PDB file of C-alpha atoms and ligand atoms in Angstrom:
ATOM      1  CA  MET A   3       6.357  -3.206 -21.260  1.00  0.00           C
ATOM      2  CA  PRO A   4       3.815  -4.242 -23.965  1.00  0.00           C
ATOM      3  CA  PRO A   5       5.716  -6.503 -26.194  1.00  0.00           C
ATOM      4  CA  SER A   6       6.045  -4.303 -29.134  1.00  0.00           C
ATOM      5  CA  PRO A   7       8.966  -5.616 -31.277  1.00  0.00           C
ATOM      6  CA  SER A   8      11.481  -2.773 -32.215  1.00  0.00           C
ATOM      7  CA  ARG A   9      10.686  -1.366 -35.305  1.00  0.00           C
ATOM      8  CA  PRO A  10      12.991   1.037 -37.224  1.00  0.00           C
ATOM      9  CA  ARG A  11      12.467   4.693 -36.249  1.00  0.00           C
ATOM     10  CA  ARG A  12      14.006   8.014 -36.877  1.00  0.00           C
ATOM     11  CA  LEU A  13      16.889   8.500 -34.519  1.00  0.00           C
ATOM     12  CA  ASP A  14      16.018  12.171 -33.548  1.00  0.00           C
ATOM     13  CA  GLN A  15      12.319  10.772 -32.701  1.00  0.00           C
ATOM     14  CA  LEU A  16      13.700   7.991 -30.718  1.00  0.00           C
ATOM     15  CA  LEU A  17      16.091  10.012 -28.621  1.00  0.00           C
ATOM     16  CA  SER A  18      13.261  12.607 -27.916  1.00  0.00           C
ATOM     17  CA  ALA A  19      10.671   9.752 -26.964  1.00  0.00           C
ATOM     18  CA  CYS A  20      13.128   8.266 -24.586  1.00  0.00           C
ATOM     19  CA  GLY A  21      13.673  11.654 -22.826  1.00  0.00           C
ATOM     20  CA  TYR A  22      17.407  12.218 -23.776  1.00  0.00           C
ATOM     21  CA  CYS A  23      17.117  15.510 -25.712  1.00  0.00           C
ATOM     22  CA  SER A  24      14.630  17.181 -28.123  1.00  0.00           C
ATOM     23  CA  ARG A  25      14.615  16.347 -31.705  1.00  0.00           C
ATOM     24  CA  ARG A  26      16.333  19.652 -32.437  1.00  0.00           C
ATOM     25  CA  GLU A  27      19.176  18.809 -29.904  1.00  0.00           C
ATOM     26  CA  ALA A  28      19.572  15.334 -31.512  1.00  0.00           C
ATOM     27  CA  LYS A  29      21.500  17.004 -34.311  1.00  0.00           C
ATOM     28  CA  GLY A  30      24.233  18.231 -31.706  1.00  0.00           C
ATOM     29  CA  TRP A  31      24.315  14.718 -29.992  1.00  0.00           C
ATOM     30  CA  VAL A  32      24.922  13.009 -33.223  1.00  0.00           C
ATOM     31  CA  LYS A  33      27.547  15.554 -34.155  1.00  0.00           C
ATOM     32  CA  GLN A  34      29.369  15.323 -30.921  1.00  0.00           C
ATOM     33  CA  GLY A  35      29.477  11.503 -31.493  1.00  0.00           C
ATOM     34  CA  TRP A  36      27.420  10.587 -28.484  1.00  0.00           C
ATOM     35  CA  VAL A  37      25.231   8.271 -30.378  1.00  0.00           C
ATOM     36  CA  THR A  38      26.272   5.081 -31.931  1.00  0.00           C
ATOM     37  CA  VAL A  39      24.401   2.588 -34.098  1.00  0.00           C
ATOM     38  CA  ASP A  40      25.963  -1.022 -33.969  1.00  0.00           C
ATOM     39  CA  GLY A  41      28.999   0.519 -32.373  1.00  0.00           C
ATOM     40  CA  LEU A  42      29.754   3.056 -35.110  1.00  0.00           C
ATOM     41  CA  ALA A  43      28.959   6.714 -34.719  1.00  0.00           C
ATOM     42  CA  ALA A  44      25.500   7.568 -35.925  1.00  0.00           C
ATOM     43  CA  GLU A  45      25.504   9.476 -39.113  1.00  0.00           C
ATOM     44  CA  SER A  46      22.579  11.705 -39.053  1.00  0.00           C
ATOM     45  CA  PRO A  47      19.501  12.567 -36.932  1.00  0.00           C
ATOM     46  CA  ASP A  48      17.041  11.459 -39.487  1.00  0.00           C
ATOM     47  CA  GLN A  49      18.471   8.006 -40.188  1.00  0.00           C
ATOM     48  CA  LYS A  50      16.123   5.135 -39.399  1.00  0.00           C
ATOM     49  CA  VAL A  51      17.503   2.938 -36.831  1.00  0.00           C
ATOM     50  CA  ASP A  52      16.581  -0.288 -34.828  1.00  0.00           C
ATOM     51  CA  PRO A  53      16.292   0.942 -31.246  1.00  0.00           C
ATOM     52  CA  ALA A  54      17.987  -2.092 -29.917  1.00  0.00           C
ATOM     53  CA  ARG A  55      21.180  -1.220 -31.856  1.00  0.00           C
ATOM     54  CA  VAL A  56      21.446   2.431 -30.660  1.00  0.00           C
ATOM     55  CA  GLN A  57      23.553   3.399 -27.649  1.00  0.00           C
ATOM     56  CA  VAL A  58      23.991   6.782 -26.118  1.00  0.00           C
ATOM     57  CA  GLU A  59      27.599   7.391 -24.453  1.00  0.00           C
ATOM     58  CA  GLY A  60      28.122   3.496 -24.583  1.00  0.00           C
ATOM     59  CA  GLU A  61      24.809   2.640 -22.859  1.00  0.00           C
ATOM     60  CA  PRO A  62      21.643   1.016 -24.431  1.00  0.00           C
ATOM     61  CA  LEU A  63      18.700   3.070 -24.816  1.00  0.00           C
ATOM     62  CA  ASP A  64      16.512   3.466 -21.739  1.00  0.00           C
ATOM     63  CA  HIS A  65      13.377   1.426 -22.336  1.00  0.00           C
ATOM     64  CA  PRO A  66      12.901   2.400 -26.123  1.00  0.00           C
ATOM     65  CA  ASP A  67       9.721   0.270 -26.498  1.00  0.00           C
ATOM     66  CA  GLY A  68       7.885   2.132 -23.780  1.00  0.00           C
ATOM     67  CA  LEU A  69       7.695   2.215 -19.878  1.00  0.00           C
ATOM     68  CA  LEU A  70       5.346   0.213 -17.606  1.00  0.00           C
ATOM     69  CA  VAL A  71       6.258   0.955 -13.839  1.00  0.00           C
ATOM     70  CA  LEU A  72       4.795   0.058 -10.489  1.00  0.00           C
ATOM     71  CA  PHE A  73       5.473   2.919  -8.055  1.00  0.00           C
ATOM     72  CA  HIS A  74       4.827   3.245  -4.321  1.00  0.00           C
ATOM     73  CA  LYS A  75       3.373   6.685  -3.921  1.00  0.00           C
ATOM     74  CA  PRO A  76       4.344   8.175  -0.524  1.00  0.00           C
ATOM     75  CA  VAL A  77       1.624  10.170   1.567  1.00  0.00           C
ATOM     76  CA  GLY A  78       2.015  13.851   0.805  1.00  0.00           C
ATOM     77  CA  THR A  79       2.816  13.590  -2.789  1.00  0.00           C
ATOM     78  CA  ILE A  80       0.453  14.610  -5.689  1.00  0.00           C
ATOM     79  CA  CYS A  81      -0.288  12.834  -8.957  1.00  0.00           C
ATOM     80  CA  THR A  82       0.025  15.900 -11.381  1.00  0.00           C
ATOM     81  CA  HIS A  83       2.918  17.088 -13.442  1.00  0.00           C
ATOM     82  CA  GLU A  84       2.698  20.543 -11.919  1.00  0.00           C
ATOM     83  CA  ASP A  85       4.121  21.042  -8.452  1.00  0.00           C
ATOM     84  CA  GLU A  86       1.866  23.908  -7.321  1.00  0.00           C
ATOM     85  CA  GLU A  87       0.246  22.048  -4.510  1.00  0.00           C
ATOM     86  CA  GLY A  88       3.162  20.195  -3.262  1.00  0.00           C
ATOM     87  CA  PRO A  89       5.936  17.658  -4.494  1.00  0.00           C
ATOM     88  CA  THR A  90       4.691  15.332  -7.141  1.00  0.00           C
ATOM     89  CA  ILE A  91       5.252  11.790  -7.794  1.00  0.00           C
ATOM     90  CA  TYR A  92       7.231  12.507 -10.933  1.00  0.00           C
ATOM     91  CA  GLY A  93       9.715  14.378  -9.043  1.00  0.00           C
ATOM     92  CA  LEU A  94      10.710  11.053  -7.363  1.00  0.00           C
ATOM     93  CA  LEU A  95      11.399   9.437 -10.793  1.00  0.00           C
ATOM     94  CA  PRO A  96      14.640   9.328 -12.791  1.00  0.00           C
ATOM     95  CA  GLU A  97      15.123  12.640 -14.391  1.00  0.00           C
ATOM     96  CA  ARG A  98      15.191  11.273 -17.863  1.00  0.00           C
ATOM     97  CA  TRP A  99      11.553   9.798 -17.534  1.00  0.00           C
ATOM     98  CA  ARG A 100      10.309  13.319 -16.901  1.00  0.00           C
ATOM     99  CA  HIS A 101      11.401  14.264 -20.415  1.00  0.00           C
ATOM    100  CA  ARG A 102       9.886  11.236 -22.202  1.00  0.00           C
ATOM    101  CA  ASN A 103       7.420  11.945 -25.031  1.00  0.00           C
ATOM    102  CA  PRO A 104       4.666  10.758 -24.657  1.00  0.00           C
ATOM    103  CA  PRO A 105       5.067  11.638 -21.104  1.00  0.00           C
ATOM    104  CA  VAL A 106       5.066   9.024 -18.279  1.00  0.00           C
ATOM    105  CA  SER A 107       1.599   9.188 -16.443  1.00  0.00           C
ATOM    106  CA  SER A 108      -0.329   7.525 -13.891  1.00  0.00           C
ATOM    107  CA  VAL A 109      -3.191   5.101 -14.552  1.00  0.00           C
ATOM    108  CA  GLY A 110      -5.700   6.918 -12.311  1.00  0.00           C
ATOM    109  CA  ARG A 111      -4.653   8.945  -9.335  1.00  0.00           C
ATOM    110  CA  LEU A 112      -4.271   8.676  -5.487  1.00  0.00           C
ATOM    111  CA  ASP A 113      -5.190  11.597  -3.211  1.00  0.00           C
ATOM    112  CA  LYS A 114      -2.338  13.654  -1.702  1.00  0.00           C
ATOM    113  CA  ASP A 115      -3.025  11.993   1.727  1.00  0.00           C
ATOM    114  CA  ALA A 116      -3.047   8.405   0.284  1.00  0.00           C
ATOM    115  CA  SER A 117      -0.258   5.991  -0.151  1.00  0.00           C
ATOM    116  CA  GLY A 118       0.246   2.903  -2.328  1.00  0.00           C
ATOM    117  CA  LEU A 119       0.404   1.352  -5.746  1.00  0.00           C
ATOM    118  CA  LEU A 120       0.310   3.478  -8.834  1.00  0.00           C
ATOM    119  CA  VAL A 121       0.817   2.090 -12.300  1.00  0.00           C
ATOM    120  CA  LEU A 122       2.721   4.507 -14.567  1.00  0.00           C
ATOM    121  CA  THR A 123       3.135   4.337 -18.199  1.00  0.00           C
ATOM    122  CA  ASP A 124       4.111   6.501 -21.269  1.00  0.00           C
ATOM    123  CA  ASP A 125       1.541   4.462 -23.294  1.00  0.00           C
ATOM    124  CA  GLY A 126      -1.523   6.899 -23.526  1.00  0.00           C
ATOM    125  CA  ALA A 127      -3.728   4.222 -24.952  1.00  0.00           C
ATOM    126  CA  LEU A 128      -3.016   1.886 -22.036  1.00  0.00           C
ATOM    127  CA  VAL A 129      -3.979   4.807 -19.547  1.00  0.00           C
ATOM    128  CA  GLN A 130      -7.215   5.253 -21.412  1.00  0.00           C
ATOM    129  CA  LYS A 131      -8.011   1.757 -21.376  1.00  0.00           C
ATOM    130  CA  TRP A 132      -7.293   0.864 -17.706  1.00  0.00           C
ATOM    131  CA  THR A 133      -9.087   3.845 -16.564  1.00  0.00           C
ATOM    132  CA  ALA A 134     -12.251   3.290 -18.628  1.00  0.00           C
ATOM    133  CA  PRO A 135     -15.180   2.222 -16.466  1.00  0.00           C
ATOM    134  CA  ARG A 136     -16.080  -0.678 -18.557  1.00  0.00           C
ATOM    135  CA  HIS A 137     -12.866  -2.368 -17.990  1.00  0.00           C
ATOM    136  CA  HIS A 138     -13.632  -2.737 -14.217  1.00  0.00           C
ATOM    137  CA  VAL A 139      -9.978  -3.253 -13.134  1.00  0.00           C
ATOM    138  CA  PRO A 140     -10.170  -4.197  -9.528  1.00  0.00           C
ATOM    139  CA  LYS A 141      -8.296  -2.058  -7.011  1.00  0.00           C
ATOM    140  CA  LEU A 142      -7.750  -2.975  -3.349  1.00  0.00           C
ATOM    141  CA  TYR A 143      -7.603  -0.358  -0.476  1.00  0.00           C
ATOM    142  CA  GLU A 144      -6.580  -0.694   3.034  1.00  0.00           C
ATOM    143  CA  VAL A 145      -8.211   1.796   5.175  1.00  0.00           C
ATOM    144  CA  GLU A 146      -8.137   2.980   8.906  1.00  0.00           C
ATOM    145  CA  LEU A 147     -11.377   4.676  10.030  1.00  0.00           C
ATOM    146  CA  ASP A 148     -12.332   6.848  12.883  1.00  0.00           C
ATOM    147  CA  ARG A 149     -14.666   4.043  14.190  1.00  0.00           C
ATOM    148  CA  ASP A 150     -15.004   0.160  14.012  1.00  0.00           C
ATOM    149  CA  PRO A 151     -16.768  -0.903  10.690  1.00  0.00           C
ATOM    150  CA  LEU A 152     -19.849  -2.793  11.185  1.00  0.00           C
ATOM    151  CA  PRO A 153     -20.656  -6.192   9.733  1.00  0.00           C
ATOM    152  CA  GLU A 154     -23.755  -5.087   7.912  1.00  0.00           C
ATOM    153  CA  TRP A 155     -21.735  -2.717   5.833  1.00  0.00           C
ATOM    154  CA  VAL A 156     -20.503  -5.645   3.715  1.00  0.00           C
ATOM    155  CA  ALA A 157     -23.906  -6.343   2.352  1.00  0.00           C
ATOM    156  CA  ILE A 158     -24.651  -2.615   1.812  1.00  0.00           C
ATOM    157  CA  PHE A 159     -21.386  -2.128  -0.203  1.00  0.00           C
ATOM    158  CA  ALA A 160     -21.919  -5.400  -2.104  1.00  0.00           C
ATOM    159  CA  SER A 161     -25.504  -4.600  -2.995  1.00  0.00           C
ATOM    160  CA  GLY A 162     -24.863  -2.472  -6.149  1.00  0.00           C
ATOM    161  CA  THR A 163     -27.537  -0.012  -4.946  1.00  0.00           C
ATOM    162  CA  PHE A 164     -25.355   2.011  -2.379  1.00  0.00           C
ATOM    163  CA  LEU A 165     -25.530   5.677  -3.032  1.00  0.00           C
ATOM    164  CA  MET A 166     -22.569   7.977  -2.088  1.00  0.00           C
ATOM    165  CA  PRO A 167     -23.521  11.347  -0.585  1.00  0.00           C
ATOM    166  CA  GLY A 168     -24.691  13.684  -3.351  1.00  0.00           C
ATOM    167  CA  GLU A 169     -24.729  10.927  -6.207  1.00  0.00           C
ATOM    168  CA  SER A 170     -27.641   9.691  -8.098  1.00  0.00           C
ATOM    169  CA  LYS A 171     -25.839   6.616  -9.701  1.00  0.00           C
ATOM    170  CA  PRO A 172     -25.200   3.726  -7.345  1.00  0.00           C
ATOM    171  CA  CYS A 173     -21.860   2.384  -6.640  1.00  0.00           C
ATOM    172  CA  ALA A 174     -20.993  -0.894  -8.484  1.00  0.00           C
ATOM    173  CA  PRO A 175     -20.875  -3.786  -6.027  1.00  0.00           C
ATOM    174  CA  ALA A 176     -17.739  -3.473  -3.853  1.00  0.00           C
ATOM    175  CA  LYS A 177     -16.222  -6.233  -1.582  1.00  0.00           C
ATOM    176  CA  LEU A 178     -15.648  -5.017   1.951  1.00  0.00           C
ATOM    177  CA  GLU A 179     -13.631  -7.001   4.437  1.00  0.00           C
ATOM    178  CA  LEU A 180     -13.475  -6.177   8.056  1.00  0.00           C
ATOM    179  CA  VAL A 181      -9.821  -6.485   9.189  1.00  0.00           C
ATOM    180  CA  GLY A 182      -9.966  -5.430  12.750  1.00  0.00           C
ATOM    181  CA  PRO A 183     -10.587  -2.570  15.115  1.00  0.00           C
ATOM    182  CA  LYS A 184     -11.139   0.644  12.928  1.00  0.00           C
ATOM    183  CA  ARG A 185      -9.705  -1.287   9.971  1.00  0.00           C
ATOM    184  CA  ALA A 186     -11.220  -2.550   6.822  1.00  0.00           C
ATOM    185  CA  ARG A 187     -10.199  -3.573   3.177  1.00  0.00           C
ATOM    186  CA  LEU A 188     -12.281  -2.441   0.211  1.00  0.00           C
ATOM    187  CA  GLU A 189     -12.193  -3.680  -3.373  1.00  0.00           C
ATOM    188  CA  LEU A 190     -13.564  -1.469  -5.877  1.00  0.00           C
ATOM    189  CA  THR A 191     -13.877  -1.743  -9.690  1.00  0.00           C
ATOM    190  CA  GLU A 192     -14.645   1.930 -10.237  1.00  0.00           C
ATOM    191  CA  GLY A 193     -12.524   4.887  -9.752  1.00  0.00           C
ATOM    192  CA  ARG A 194     -14.788   7.807  -8.922  1.00  0.00           C
ATOM    193  CA  PHE A 195     -13.532  10.965  -7.267  1.00  0.00           C
ATOM    194  CA  HIS A 196     -12.671  10.264  -3.558  1.00  0.00           C
ATOM    195  CA  GLN A 197     -14.725   7.173  -4.031  1.00  0.00           C
ATOM    196  CA  VAL A 198     -13.344   5.217  -0.920  1.00  0.00           C
ATOM    197  CA  LYS A 199     -13.603   8.322   1.314  1.00  0.00           C
ATOM    198  CA  ARG A 200     -17.123   9.270   0.015  1.00  0.00           C
ATOM    199  CA  MET A 201     -18.437   5.588   0.510  1.00  0.00           C
ATOM    200  CA  PHE A 202     -17.292   5.386   4.110  1.00  0.00           C
ATOM    201  CA  ALA A 203     -18.623   8.960   4.678  1.00  0.00           C
ATOM    202  CA  GLY A 204     -21.978   7.786   3.391  1.00  0.00           C
ATOM    203  CA  LEU A 205     -22.116   5.264   6.374  1.00  0.00           C
ATOM    204  CA  GLY A 206     -20.924   7.934   8.856  1.00  0.00           C
ATOM    205  CA  ALA A 207     -17.308   6.878   8.996  1.00  0.00           C
ATOM    206  CA  VAL A 208     -14.081   9.098   8.343  1.00  0.00           C
ATOM    207  CA  VAL A 209     -11.267   7.448   6.483  1.00  0.00           C
ATOM    208  CA  GLN A 210      -8.094   8.361   8.426  1.00  0.00           C
ATOM    209  CA  THR A 211      -5.568   6.528   6.294  1.00  0.00           C
ATOM    210  CA  LEU A 212      -5.764   5.150   2.800  1.00  0.00           C
ATOM    211  CA  HIS A 213      -3.359   2.843   1.231  1.00  0.00           C
ATOM    212  CA  ARG A 214      -3.713   0.976  -2.163  1.00  0.00           C
ATOM    213  CA  SER A 215      -1.985  -2.494  -2.301  1.00  0.00           C
ATOM    214  CA  ARG A 216      -3.216  -3.848  -5.425  1.00  0.00           C
ATOM    215  CA  PHE A 217      -4.138  -2.480  -8.855  1.00  0.00           C
ATOM    216  CA  GLY A 218      -5.518  -5.284 -11.372  1.00  0.00           C
ATOM    217  CA  PRO A 219      -2.999  -8.128 -11.048  1.00  0.00           C
ATOM    218  CA  TYR A 220      -0.251  -5.995  -9.688  1.00  0.00           C
ATOM    219  CA  GLU A 221       0.611  -6.160  -5.917  1.00  0.00           C
ATOM    220  CA  LEU A 222       2.570  -3.411  -4.314  1.00  0.00           C
ATOM    221  CA  GLY A 223       4.536  -6.144  -2.141  1.00  0.00           C
ATOM    222  CA  ASP A 224       7.613  -4.828  -0.396  1.00  0.00           C
ATOM    223  CA  LEU A 225       8.291  -1.961  -2.767  1.00  0.00           C
ATOM    224  CA  ALA A 226       9.363   0.931  -0.327  1.00  0.00           C
ATOM    225  CA  PRO A 227       7.582   4.269  -0.392  1.00  0.00           C
ATOM    226  CA  GLY A 228       9.022   6.456  -3.202  1.00  0.00           C
ATOM    227  CA  SER A 229      10.572   3.532  -5.033  1.00  0.00           C
ATOM    228  CA  TRP A 230       9.456   1.816  -8.324  1.00  0.00           C
ATOM    229  CA  LYS A 231       9.855  -1.304 -10.496  1.00  0.00           C
ATOM    230  CA  VAL A 232       9.794  -1.642 -14.166  1.00  0.00           C
ATOM    231  CA  VAL A 233       7.408  -4.251 -15.434  1.00  0.00           C
ATOM    232  CA  SER A 234       8.607  -6.095 -18.512  1.00  0.00           C
ATOM    233  CA  ASP A 235       5.413  -8.194 -19.349  1.00  0.00           C
ATOM    234  CA  LEU A 236       1.909  -7.069 -19.579  1.00  0.00           C
ATOM    235  CA  PRO A 237      -0.364  -9.642 -17.840  1.00  0.00           C
ATOM    236  CA  ALA A 238      -2.889 -11.343 -20.047  1.00  0.00           C
ATOM    237  CA  THR A 239      -5.745 -10.124 -17.694  1.00  0.00           C
ATOM    238  CA  MET A 240      -4.875  -6.477 -18.332  1.00  0.00           C
ATOM    239  CA  GLU A 241      -4.506  -6.569 -22.261  1.00  0.00           C
TER     240      GLU A 241
HETATM  241  N1  URA B 330     -10.643   6.834  -2.994  1.00  0.00           N
HETATM  242  C1  URA B 330     -10.253   7.829  -2.395  1.00  0.00           C
HETATM  243  O1  URA B 330     -11.118   8.458  -1.535  1.00  0.00           O
HETATM  244  N2  URA B 330      -8.971   8.323  -2.471  1.00  0.00           N
HETATM  245  C2  URA B 330      -8.007   7.723  -3.200  1.00  0.00           C
HETATM  246  O2  URA B 330      -6.881   8.277  -3.323  1.00  0.00           O
HETATM  247  C3  URA B 330      -8.457   6.591  -3.976  1.00  0.00           C
HETATM  248  C4  URA B 330      -9.742   6.096  -3.974  1.00  0.00           C
END
C-alpha cells in the first residue's frame, strides 16, 4: 500500500480502522487483554500507539497503513456494498476487510456479467484520483462479440471522434486489436457507463463476454476468479 510510515494513532481508532471492532467495543477488547503493545497488555483505548507495535490475540495488525488489493471479479458478482441485486464482490473478501473504516471500495466498477481485474482500496483519495477522467488510467478489455470485428474499426476507435449511441461527447482515442474470429482487445483511458458494450454497439456488434485483464500498470496474471493479492508498493506511474 502507499508508503505511509506508521504514525502514532489512538488505539480505538486504529482497531476500528482495521475492522477489528468499533471504537466503542475497543474498550472491552483492551479490558479483556486481547490487545498488546510491545508485548504488554494495552492500557487504555485512547492511548497513542505505533501501529507496528500492536498485536491482537498475538497477531500483528491487518494492514494498519491501508489496503491496496488486486481482485479477480468473477462473472455474476456486483461491485456494490449492498447485495440487493446479487452476490457482491465484497462478500468474497476476508470478513474483517468488510468492516474497515474507511471501507474497502473498488476503483471503478465492472458490470455483473463482466469478469477480471478490479483494484480495491480503503484509500478514498486514491479511488477519486484513479477514477478522475484527467488521469487517463489505461484499462485493457478482452471481448467476445457476436460477429467478427472489422479491420476498419481500429481507425474508427482510434480517431477520437467516435460517438457512442446517444452521446454528444466523442470517445477519447482507444486502441482496438483484432485477436481472432469474434474476438478483440480494447484499451480505453476513460471509464464511461457500459463504455465497451456501447462502443461496439455503435458499430453494430454485441459484446457477449467482457473481461478486464489490465488496469494501469497492474496485470490480472494468473489470479483465479474470486481470489486477490495485496499490493505492497504503489507504482510510480499511478502516484
Ligand atoms: N465497459 C462495459 O461495458 N462494461 C464494463 O464492465 C466495463 C467497461
